[in-house]
Short mmCIF file of C-alpha atoms in Angstrom, two decimals:
data_model
loop_
_atom_site.label_atom_id
_atom_site.label_comp_id
_atom_site.label_asym_id
_atom_site.label_seq_id
_atom_site.Cartn_x
_atom_site.Cartn_y
_atom_site.Cartn_z
CA MET N 1 82.37 147.47 179.21
CA SER N 2 81.49 145.37 182.19
CA LEU N 3 82.12 141.62 182.30
CA ASP N 4 79.27 139.31 183.28
CA TYR N 5 79.16 135.54 183.58
CA LEU N 6 76.61 132.89 184.32
CA LEU N 7 78.14 131.07 187.30
CA TYR N 8 78.34 127.29 187.17
CA PRO N 9 79.19 126.42 190.80
CA GLY N 10 80.04 122.69 190.52
CA CYS N 11 80.37 120.49 193.60
CA VAL N 12 84.04 120.51 194.65
CA ALA N 13 84.17 124.30 195.09
CA SER N 14 80.74 124.87 196.61
CA VAL N 15 80.75 121.80 198.88
CA ARG N 16 84.38 120.99 199.71
CA GLU N 17 86.42 124.14 199.04
CA LEU N 18 84.38 126.99 200.51
CA GLY N 19 87.54 128.98 201.19
CA TYR N 20 88.21 129.11 197.47
CA GLU N 21 84.62 130.07 196.63
CA ILE N 22 84.76 132.92 199.18
CA SER N 23 88.04 134.12 197.71
CA MET N 24 86.85 133.88 194.11
CA ARG N 25 83.64 135.81 194.79
CA ARG N 26 85.50 138.51 196.73
CA VAL N 27 88.14 138.97 194.02
CA PHE N 28 85.58 139.05 191.19
CA GLU N 29 83.57 141.63 193.13
CA ALA N 30 86.69 143.77 193.57
CA LEU N 31 87.39 143.45 189.82
CA ASP N 32 83.77 144.46 189.15
CA ILE N 33 82.98 141.23 187.30
CA GLY N 34 79.30 140.26 187.53
CA LEU N 35 78.16 136.73 188.41
CA LYS N 36 74.65 135.65 187.51
CA LYS N 37 72.95 132.65 189.07
CA SER N 38 70.71 129.94 187.61
CA ASN N 39 68.89 127.25 189.60
CA ASP N 40 68.44 124.97 186.63
CA PHE N 41 71.86 123.33 186.31
CA ASN N 42 72.59 119.71 186.97
CA CYS N 43 75.95 118.06 187.70
CA CYS N 44 78.60 118.48 184.96
CA MET N 45 78.46 114.68 184.80
CA PRO N 46 82.14 113.66 184.95
CA ALA N 47 82.90 111.91 181.67
CA CYS N 48 85.06 109.28 183.36
CA LEU N 49 82.06 108.30 185.46
CA VAL N 50 78.70 109.15 183.90
CA HIS N 51 79.75 108.84 180.27
CA SER N 52 81.20 105.46 181.18
CA PHE N 53 77.68 104.25 181.87
CA ASP N 54 76.16 105.61 178.70
CA TYR N 55 78.27 107.67 176.33
CA LYS N 56 75.44 109.48 174.55
CA ARG N 57 73.08 109.93 177.48
CA GLY N 58 76.08 111.13 179.49
CA LEU N 59 76.84 113.69 176.82
CA ALA N 60 73.17 114.73 176.78
CA LEU N 61 73.25 115.25 180.57
CA THR N 62 76.39 117.39 180.34
CA SER N 63 75.08 119.41 177.40
CA ARG N 64 71.77 120.06 179.14
CA ASN N 65 73.80 122.65 181.09
CA LEU N 66 74.97 124.19 177.81
CA CYS N 67 71.33 124.43 176.66
CA ILE N 68 70.50 126.39 179.84
CA ALA N 69 73.53 128.65 179.38
CA GLY N 70 72.31 129.32 175.84
CA GLU N 71 69.24 131.04 177.30
CA PHE N 72 71.49 133.72 178.80
CA ASP N 73 73.36 136.38 176.92
CA MET N 74 76.68 135.76 178.69
CA PRO N 75 79.41 133.09 178.87
CA LEU N 76 79.28 130.22 181.34
CA LEU N 77 81.89 130.42 184.11
CA THR N 78 83.00 127.31 186.01
CA LEU N 79 84.82 127.33 189.35
CA CYS N 80 86.42 123.96 188.74
CA SER N 81 88.65 122.68 185.94
CA SER N 82 86.81 119.38 185.91
CA CYS N 83 83.49 121.10 185.10
CA PHE N 84 85.34 123.21 182.53
CA GLY N 85 86.82 120.08 180.96
CA ASN N 86 83.49 118.24 180.86
CA LEU N 87 81.54 121.14 179.40
CA SER N 88 84.28 122.03 176.89
CA ARG N 89 84.50 118.40 175.81
CA ALA N 90 80.74 118.15 175.27
CA LYS N 91 80.77 121.41 173.32
CA TYR N 92 83.66 120.25 171.10
CA LEU N 93 82.20 116.80 170.42
CA LEU N 94 78.74 118.17 169.57
CA ASP N 95 80.09 121.04 167.46
CA THR N 96 82.38 118.81 165.39
CA ASN N 97 80.29 115.66 164.92
CA ASP N 98 76.92 116.06 163.20
CA ASP N 99 75.81 112.46 163.83
CA LEU N 100 76.61 112.67 167.51
CA ARG N 101 74.85 116.03 167.84
CA ARG N 102 71.75 114.61 166.16
CA ASP N 103 71.69 111.60 168.53
CA VAL N 104 72.23 113.78 171.60
CA ASN N 105 69.58 116.23 170.45
CA ASP N 106 67.13 113.34 170.02
CA ILE N 107 67.67 112.54 173.71
CA LEU N 108 67.45 116.20 174.76
CA GLY N 109 64.26 116.47 172.72
CA GLU N 110 62.63 114.07 175.20
CA VAL N 111 62.73 116.93 177.75
CA GLY N 112 62.03 119.67 175.24
CA ARG N 113 65.60 120.93 174.89
CA GLU N 114 67.97 121.32 171.98
CA TYR N 115 71.71 121.93 171.93
CA LYS N 116 72.72 124.86 169.75
CA SER N 117 76.37 125.76 169.29
CA GLY N 118 77.63 129.18 170.27
CA VAL N 119 77.75 128.93 174.07
CA ARG N 120 81.08 130.14 175.43
CA VAL N 121 82.52 128.12 178.32
CA GLU N 122 85.13 129.77 180.56
CA GLN N 123 86.79 128.93 183.86
CA VAL N 124 87.97 131.41 186.51
CA ILE N 125 91.53 131.31 185.14
CA THR N 126 90.60 131.52 181.44
CA ALA N 127 88.21 134.39 182.20
CA LEU N 128 90.89 136.36 184.05
CA TYR N 129 93.49 135.69 181.38
CA LYS N 130 91.46 136.04 178.17
CA ASP N 131 88.60 138.37 179.12
CA TYR N 132 89.85 140.55 181.95
CA THR N 133 93.44 140.37 180.61
CA VAL N 134 96.83 140.54 182.29
CA LYS N 135 97.20 144.15 181.22
CA LYS N 136 94.12 145.28 183.17
CA LEU N 137 94.97 143.07 186.17
CA LYS N 138 98.30 144.89 186.49
CA ARG N 139 96.46 148.10 187.32
CA MET N 140 94.66 146.41 190.23
CA ILE N 141 97.77 145.35 192.16
CA GLY N 142 98.11 147.48 195.28
CA SER N 143 100.38 145.24 197.37
CA PRO N 144 102.78 143.35 195.08
CA LEU N 145 103.99 140.09 196.63
CA LYS N 146 107.69 140.75 196.01
CA LYS N 147 109.02 138.16 198.43
CA VAL N 148 106.89 135.23 197.30
CA LYS N 149 108.17 132.30 195.27
CA ALA N 150 105.08 130.60 193.87
CA ALA N 151 105.07 127.17 192.20
CA PRO N 152 102.40 127.10 189.47
CA PHE N 153 100.44 123.85 189.22
CA TYR N 154 98.39 123.72 186.04
CA GLY N 155 96.38 120.55 186.62
CA CYS N 156 94.82 118.96 183.54
CA HIS N 157 91.42 120.07 182.33
CA ILE N 158 92.24 123.75 182.07
CA PHE N 159 94.47 123.06 179.05
CA LEU N 160 94.18 119.39 178.08
CA PRO N 161 93.41 118.29 175.49
CA GLY N 162 94.17 121.44 173.53
CA ARG N 163 91.42 120.82 170.97
CA TYR N 164 88.70 120.82 173.65
CA THR N 165 89.92 123.60 175.91
CA LYS N 166 91.68 125.94 173.47
CA PHE N 167 93.62 127.51 176.31
CA ASP N 168 97.42 127.62 176.48
CA ASP N 169 100.13 125.40 174.99
CA SER N 170 99.42 121.74 175.69
CA GLU N 171 103.08 120.82 176.36
CA PHE N 172 104.53 124.02 177.78
CA PRO N 173 101.69 126.06 179.29
CA LYS N 174 102.62 129.55 180.42
CA ASN N 175 99.42 131.50 181.12
CA LEU N 176 99.33 130.73 184.85
CA ASP N 177 102.97 131.83 185.09
CA SER N 178 102.03 135.16 183.49
CA LEU N 179 99.11 135.57 185.88
CA ILE N 180 101.35 134.84 188.88
CA ARG N 181 103.96 137.38 187.77
CA VAL N 182 101.24 140.07 187.66
CA THR N 183 100.91 139.75 191.45
CA GLY N 184 104.60 140.64 191.89
CA ALA N 185 105.44 137.08 192.96
CA GLU N 186 108.11 135.00 191.26
CA SER N 187 106.75 132.07 189.28
CA VAL N 188 109.31 129.32 189.93
CA ASP N 189 110.02 126.59 187.42
CA TYR N 190 109.96 123.04 188.76
CA HIS N 191 109.71 119.54 187.43
CA GLU N 192 106.09 118.79 188.37
CA LYS N 193 104.55 122.00 187.05
CA THR N 194 102.31 120.16 184.57
CA SER N 195 101.70 117.02 186.63
CA CYS N 196 98.29 115.59 187.61
CA CYS N 197 96.61 115.30 191.06
CA ILE N 198 94.40 112.33 190.01
CA GLY N 199 91.45 114.11 191.66
CA CYS N 200 89.24 113.26 188.72
CA GLY N 201 90.08 109.58 189.15
CA SER N 202 89.30 109.63 192.86
CA PHE N 203 85.93 108.03 192.17
CA PHE N 204 87.55 104.66 192.07
CA GLY N 205 88.59 104.07 195.64
CA GLU N 206 91.73 102.73 197.23
CA LEU N 207 93.93 102.29 194.18
CA SER N 208 93.37 105.82 192.91
CA GLU N 209 93.90 107.18 196.42
CA LYS N 210 97.17 105.30 196.63
CA ALA N 211 98.23 106.72 193.27
CA SER N 212 97.23 110.26 194.20
CA VAL N 213 99.27 110.20 197.43
CA ILE N 214 102.31 108.92 195.52
CA LEU N 215 101.97 111.75 193.01
CA ALA N 216 101.21 114.33 195.72
CA GLU N 217 104.50 113.42 197.39
CA THR N 218 106.38 113.79 194.09
CA ILE N 219 104.76 117.17 193.43
CA LEU N 220 105.34 118.49 196.97
CA GLU N 221 108.93 117.26 196.98
CA SER N 222 109.61 118.95 193.66
CA ALA N 223 108.09 122.28 194.77
CA SER N 224 109.99 122.12 198.08
CA LYS N 225 113.28 121.51 196.26
CA VAL N 226 113.05 124.87 194.50
CA SER N 227 112.13 126.53 197.83
CA ALA N 228 108.61 127.47 196.74
CA ASP N 229 106.56 129.29 199.40
CA CYS N 230 103.31 127.94 198.04
CA ILE N 231 101.76 125.89 195.25
CA ILE N 232 99.31 127.84 193.12
CA THR N 233 96.61 125.85 191.34
CA THR N 234 94.00 126.62 188.72
CA CYS N 235 91.45 124.21 190.19
CA PRO N 236 89.81 123.45 193.58
CA PHE N 237 90.16 119.70 193.00
CA CYS N 238 93.96 120.05 192.90
CA ILE N 239 93.85 122.05 196.17
CA MET N 240 91.86 119.28 197.82
CA GLN N 241 94.09 116.48 196.54
CA LEU N 242 97.40 118.18 197.38
CA GLU N 243 96.21 119.21 200.85
CA MET N 244 94.68 115.84 201.69
CA GLY N 245 97.87 114.26 200.33
CA GLN N 246 99.93 116.31 202.80
CA ILE N 247 97.71 115.23 205.69
CA ARG N 248 98.05 111.58 204.71
CA LEU N 249 101.81 111.86 204.23
CA LYS N 250 102.10 113.41 207.67
CA THR N 251 100.04 110.76 209.48
CA GLU N 252 101.24 107.75 207.49
CA LYS N 253 104.89 108.56 206.82
CA GLY N 254 105.65 111.32 209.30
CA VAL N 255 106.68 113.65 206.47
CA ASP N 256 105.33 117.19 206.90
CA TYR N 257 105.75 119.39 203.83
CA ARG N 258 103.97 122.46 205.32
CA MET N 259 103.32 123.65 201.79
CA PRO N 260 100.37 126.03 201.49
CA VAL N 261 98.28 125.09 198.46
CA MET N 262 96.13 127.91 197.12
CA HIS N 263 94.15 128.86 194.09
CA TYR N 264 95.44 131.67 191.90
CA VAL N 265 92.61 133.99 193.05
CA ASP N 266 94.00 133.78 196.62
CA LEU N 267 97.36 135.10 195.47
CA LEU N 268 95.70 137.71 193.28
CA GLY N 269 93.42 138.85 196.12
CA LEU N 270 96.36 139.29 198.48
CA SER N 271 98.26 141.32 195.87
CA MET N 272 95.18 143.50 195.41
CA GLY N 273 95.35 144.32 199.12
CA LEU N 274 92.42 142.15 200.27
CA SER N 275 92.86 140.62 203.72
CA ALA N 276 93.43 136.94 204.44
CA LYS N 277 90.07 136.77 206.21
CA GLU N 278 88.21 138.39 203.32
CA LEU N 279 89.71 135.70 201.08
CA GLY N 280 88.64 132.86 203.38
CA LEU N 281 92.29 131.94 204.02
CA ASP N 282 91.44 131.38 207.69
CA ILE N 283 89.34 128.28 206.94
CA ARG N 284 91.80 126.22 204.89
CA ARG N 285 93.28 122.85 205.75
CA SER N 286 96.83 124.22 205.55
CA ASP N 287 98.10 126.63 208.17
CA MET N 288 98.49 129.80 206.13
CA ASN N 289 100.06 131.87 208.92
CA PRO N 290 103.76 131.25 208.15
CA PHE N 291 103.06 132.19 204.54
CA LEU N 292 101.02 135.26 205.47
CA SER N 293 103.63 136.56 207.89
CA LYS N 294 106.21 136.27 205.13
CA ILE N 295 104.27 138.56 202.78
CA ASN N 296 103.47 141.18 205.42
CA MET A 1 77.09 88.20 173.10
CA VAL A 2 78.73 91.20 171.49
CA THR A 3 82.18 90.10 170.41
CA SER A 4 85.37 92.12 170.59
CA ARG A 5 85.17 92.42 166.84
CA GLU A 6 81.71 93.98 166.96
CA LEU A 7 82.73 96.50 169.58
CA LEU A 8 85.82 97.32 167.59
CA SER A 9 83.76 98.10 164.52
CA ARG A 10 82.07 100.69 166.73
CA LEU A 11 85.37 102.15 167.88
CA VAL A 12 87.78 101.69 165.01
CA ASP A 13 86.42 104.02 162.33
CA GLU A 14 86.09 106.93 164.66
CA LYS A 15 88.99 106.32 167.03
CA LYS A 16 91.51 104.56 164.72
CA LEU A 17 92.29 101.95 167.33
CA THR A 18 94.05 99.52 164.99
CA TYR A 19 96.55 102.23 164.05
CA CYS A 20 98.21 101.63 167.43
CA GLU A 21 101.93 101.02 166.92
CA ASN A 22 102.42 99.89 170.51
CA CYS A 23 105.00 102.67 170.94
CA GLY A 24 104.16 103.38 174.59
CA MET A 25 103.79 107.16 174.37
CA CYS A 26 100.48 106.82 176.24
CA THR A 27 102.09 104.94 179.12
CA ALA A 28 105.04 107.33 179.24
CA SER A 29 102.59 110.26 179.54
CA CYS A 30 100.15 108.68 181.99
CA PRO A 31 100.17 109.95 185.62
CA LEU A 32 98.61 106.72 186.87
CA ALA A 33 101.16 104.57 185.05
CA ARG A 34 103.82 106.68 186.73
CA ALA A 35 102.37 106.27 190.22
CA ILE A 36 101.29 102.61 190.07
CA PRO A 37 103.10 101.10 187.05
CA GLU A 38 102.64 97.53 188.28
CA ILE A 39 98.85 98.00 188.11
CA TYR A 40 98.07 100.51 185.38
CA ASN A 41 99.47 100.56 181.86
CA PRO A 42 97.39 102.21 179.10
CA ARG A 43 99.48 100.72 176.29
CA VAL A 44 98.67 97.22 177.51
CA LEU A 45 95.04 98.17 178.12
CA LEU A 46 94.69 99.37 174.52
CA GLN A 47 96.17 96.10 173.24
CA ARG A 48 93.71 94.24 175.44
CA VAL A 49 90.79 96.24 174.01
CA ILE A 50 91.80 94.69 170.66
CA PHE A 51 92.78 91.18 171.71
CA ASP A 52 91.34 90.41 175.13
CA LEU A 53 88.21 92.49 175.49
CA ASP A 54 85.95 89.93 177.15
CA GLU A 55 88.43 89.42 179.98
CA LEU A 56 89.49 93.06 180.21
CA ILE A 57 86.00 94.30 181.03
CA LYS A 58 85.90 92.11 184.13
CA SER A 59 88.91 93.89 185.65
CA GLU A 60 88.63 96.95 187.87
CA GLU A 61 92.00 98.50 186.99
CA PHE A 62 90.50 99.34 183.68
CA TRP A 63 88.24 101.89 185.48
CA LEU A 64 91.13 103.91 186.95
CA CYS A 65 91.70 106.36 184.07
CA ALA A 66 91.27 109.90 185.40
CA TRP A 67 90.77 111.19 181.82
CA CYS A 68 93.61 113.72 182.01
CA TYR A 69 94.00 113.35 178.22
CA ARG A 70 97.82 113.41 178.19
CA CYS A 71 97.88 110.19 176.12
CA THR A 72 95.30 111.56 173.69
CA GLU A 73 97.24 114.79 173.31
CA ARG A 74 100.50 112.98 172.53
CA CYS A 75 99.59 109.81 170.62
CA PRO A 76 101.61 109.95 167.36
CA GLN A 77 98.90 107.97 165.56
CA GLY A 78 96.06 110.26 166.63
CA ILE A 79 94.32 107.48 168.56
CA GLN A 80 92.21 108.79 171.42
CA PRO A 81 92.85 106.35 174.28
CA THR A 82 90.81 108.43 176.75
CA GLU A 83 87.66 108.32 174.63
CA ILE A 84 88.30 104.64 173.81
CA PHE A 85 88.43 103.79 177.51
CA LEU A 86 85.14 105.65 178.08
CA LEU A 87 83.47 103.71 175.26
CA THR A 88 84.93 100.42 176.41
CA ARG A 89 83.56 101.02 179.92
CA ASN A 90 80.14 101.41 178.31
CA PHE A 91 80.63 97.91 176.97
CA ALA A 92 81.65 96.64 180.43
CA VAL A 93 78.54 98.22 181.95
CA GLU A 94 76.32 96.62 179.29
CA LYS A 95 77.76 93.28 180.36
CA GLY A 96 77.07 94.03 184.01
CA HIS A 97 80.68 94.62 185.12
CA VAL A 98 80.60 97.77 187.25
CA PRO A 99 82.87 98.32 190.26
CA ASN A 100 81.14 99.47 193.46
CA ASN A 101 82.66 102.94 193.86
CA PRO A 102 81.47 104.38 190.54
CA LYS A 103 78.05 102.86 191.17
CA ALA A 104 77.78 104.54 194.59
CA ILE A 105 78.67 107.97 193.18
CA MET A 106 76.24 107.53 190.30
CA ARG A 107 73.49 106.82 192.82
CA GLU A 108 74.37 110.05 194.63
CA ILE A 109 74.12 111.98 191.36
CA ILE A 110 70.68 110.48 190.74
CA ARG A 111 69.56 111.28 194.32
CA SER A 112 70.89 114.82 194.71
CA GLY A 113 72.15 115.89 191.29
CA ARG A 114 75.69 116.21 192.68
CA SER A 115 78.61 113.82 192.88
CA ILE A 116 79.45 115.00 196.41
CA PRO A 117 76.68 114.65 199.03
CA VAL A 118 75.63 117.71 201.04
CA PHE A 119 74.57 117.32 204.68
CA GLU A 120 71.32 118.79 205.90
CA ASP A 121 72.44 122.03 207.57
CA PHE A 122 75.06 122.75 204.96
CA ASP A 123 73.48 126.03 203.81
CA ASP A 124 73.61 127.39 207.40
CA TRP A 125 77.33 126.78 207.26
CA ARG A 126 77.63 128.52 203.91
CA GLU A 127 75.59 131.42 205.22
CA ASP A 128 78.03 131.85 208.12
CA TYR A 129 80.69 132.53 205.49
CA GLY A 130 78.45 134.88 203.54
CA LEU A 131 77.90 132.40 200.70
CA PRO A 132 74.51 131.98 198.97
CA PRO A 133 72.53 128.75 199.58
CA ILE A 134 72.91 125.79 197.22
CA GLY A 135 70.13 123.57 198.64
CA PRO A 136 70.38 119.94 199.78
CA THR A 137 69.85 118.85 196.17
CA ILE A 138 69.70 120.59 192.80
CA SER A 139 66.20 121.89 191.96
CA LYS A 140 63.35 119.35 191.77
CA GLU A 141 62.73 120.25 188.12
CA ALA A 142 66.39 119.71 187.24
CA LEU A 143 66.42 116.36 189.08
CA GLU A 144 63.32 115.25 187.22
CA GLU A 145 64.77 116.28 183.86
CA GLN A 146 68.03 114.55 184.70
CA ARG A 147 66.15 111.32 185.42
CA LYS A 148 64.26 111.54 182.13
CA ILE A 149 67.46 112.10 180.14
CA MET A 150 69.12 109.13 181.85
CA GLY A 151 66.20 106.91 180.86
CA GLU A 152 65.14 103.48 182.11
CA GLU A 153 68.07 101.54 180.66
CA PHE A 154 70.66 103.84 182.25
CA LEU A 155 68.99 103.57 185.67
CA ARG A 156 68.65 99.82 185.32
CA ARG A 157 72.43 99.51 184.86
CA LEU A 158 72.94 100.93 188.34
CA GLN A 159 70.90 98.29 190.08
CA GLY A 160 72.29 95.25 191.85
#
């Protein structure tokens, strides 16, 4: 049976992290997973921003996307954990609170829409793990990455809070580790594995930037200490924050971590025998060449 | 003026705010409190929601939460600090206290339907990499619907 998803592109992947979008599309094509497009979506409406202005109208704006997905006979697939978190949160809140659902549906009624439960929301990582499955991925690995030590970085909205996302253990997640091991790479344990990049708080200017650089340094230092060859994320926002963090650390403190930060699909694509160029690894902020020459 | 007490009646039943034991699990779990402890402390913020709301909503620190939900996941009393902060920001916005950065991004969402602006020739760039176009904004119909769902009051809060 073929897998098909309705693609929810989001802004970080399709505007800021084109390399990741290229890679994701190429890998899904090679896995024969179909991606359907809709032109009707609006922004996922980050809860920490939009819902801060109006909790219920914010929820209505987010769930408008779920109404659209409901018109298709396939799950919604997000590229970004933040979109996944927002949409999963809206789904959970509306499915578990009748009063809230009624209020939100009153608002949606103003534009002739109604939220109905039953839409499945997935993210690239959850789709690969739950729907495609580790077992089937194993059969696709043509060039196992035996020499690579990869540091998994889970981020937040892929698994937190557990009751919204229903993916992985909320204290000791392990699904990304399993996915990494499929590629033949070693998934190294390190202190900052379940830390946060503060990408989703980056709306708030200087203070959040300051905090994100401090945490980026902690995360990079921790991954370097266990001699990781790369950090593997589940989310394009984490890629952006950890790469921008490295650039700032280099210019402001003269510390150069030279740590490639990639999404899991990049690692998977390489282990499937796809070339660096096919995966858009030639247009990243980090210099991927030292890493690539190590695997070849 | 809506008093702290009135707001609390909105929050307490659903979010169990007064169950807070002041244990500090939220602060111990918070990435922001770890990075900038002198500025951000969710345990103190929660206490201030109860006892110092009118002053709290004037501060900008209170907007920093990146809603990672670690505090919500771990709170031994089942309080949901993340959702409480979102609701309390609603209260701040009602009172006209909105920092500039969130306002600017909200305006971009209203203009283009995205939180990150796209420059004019962006689709040419995407095409060079073999990616399908996304358009300078989301579709006109979606933008119009978005505006209707936001409503007059929501849009008014972004002025000034």
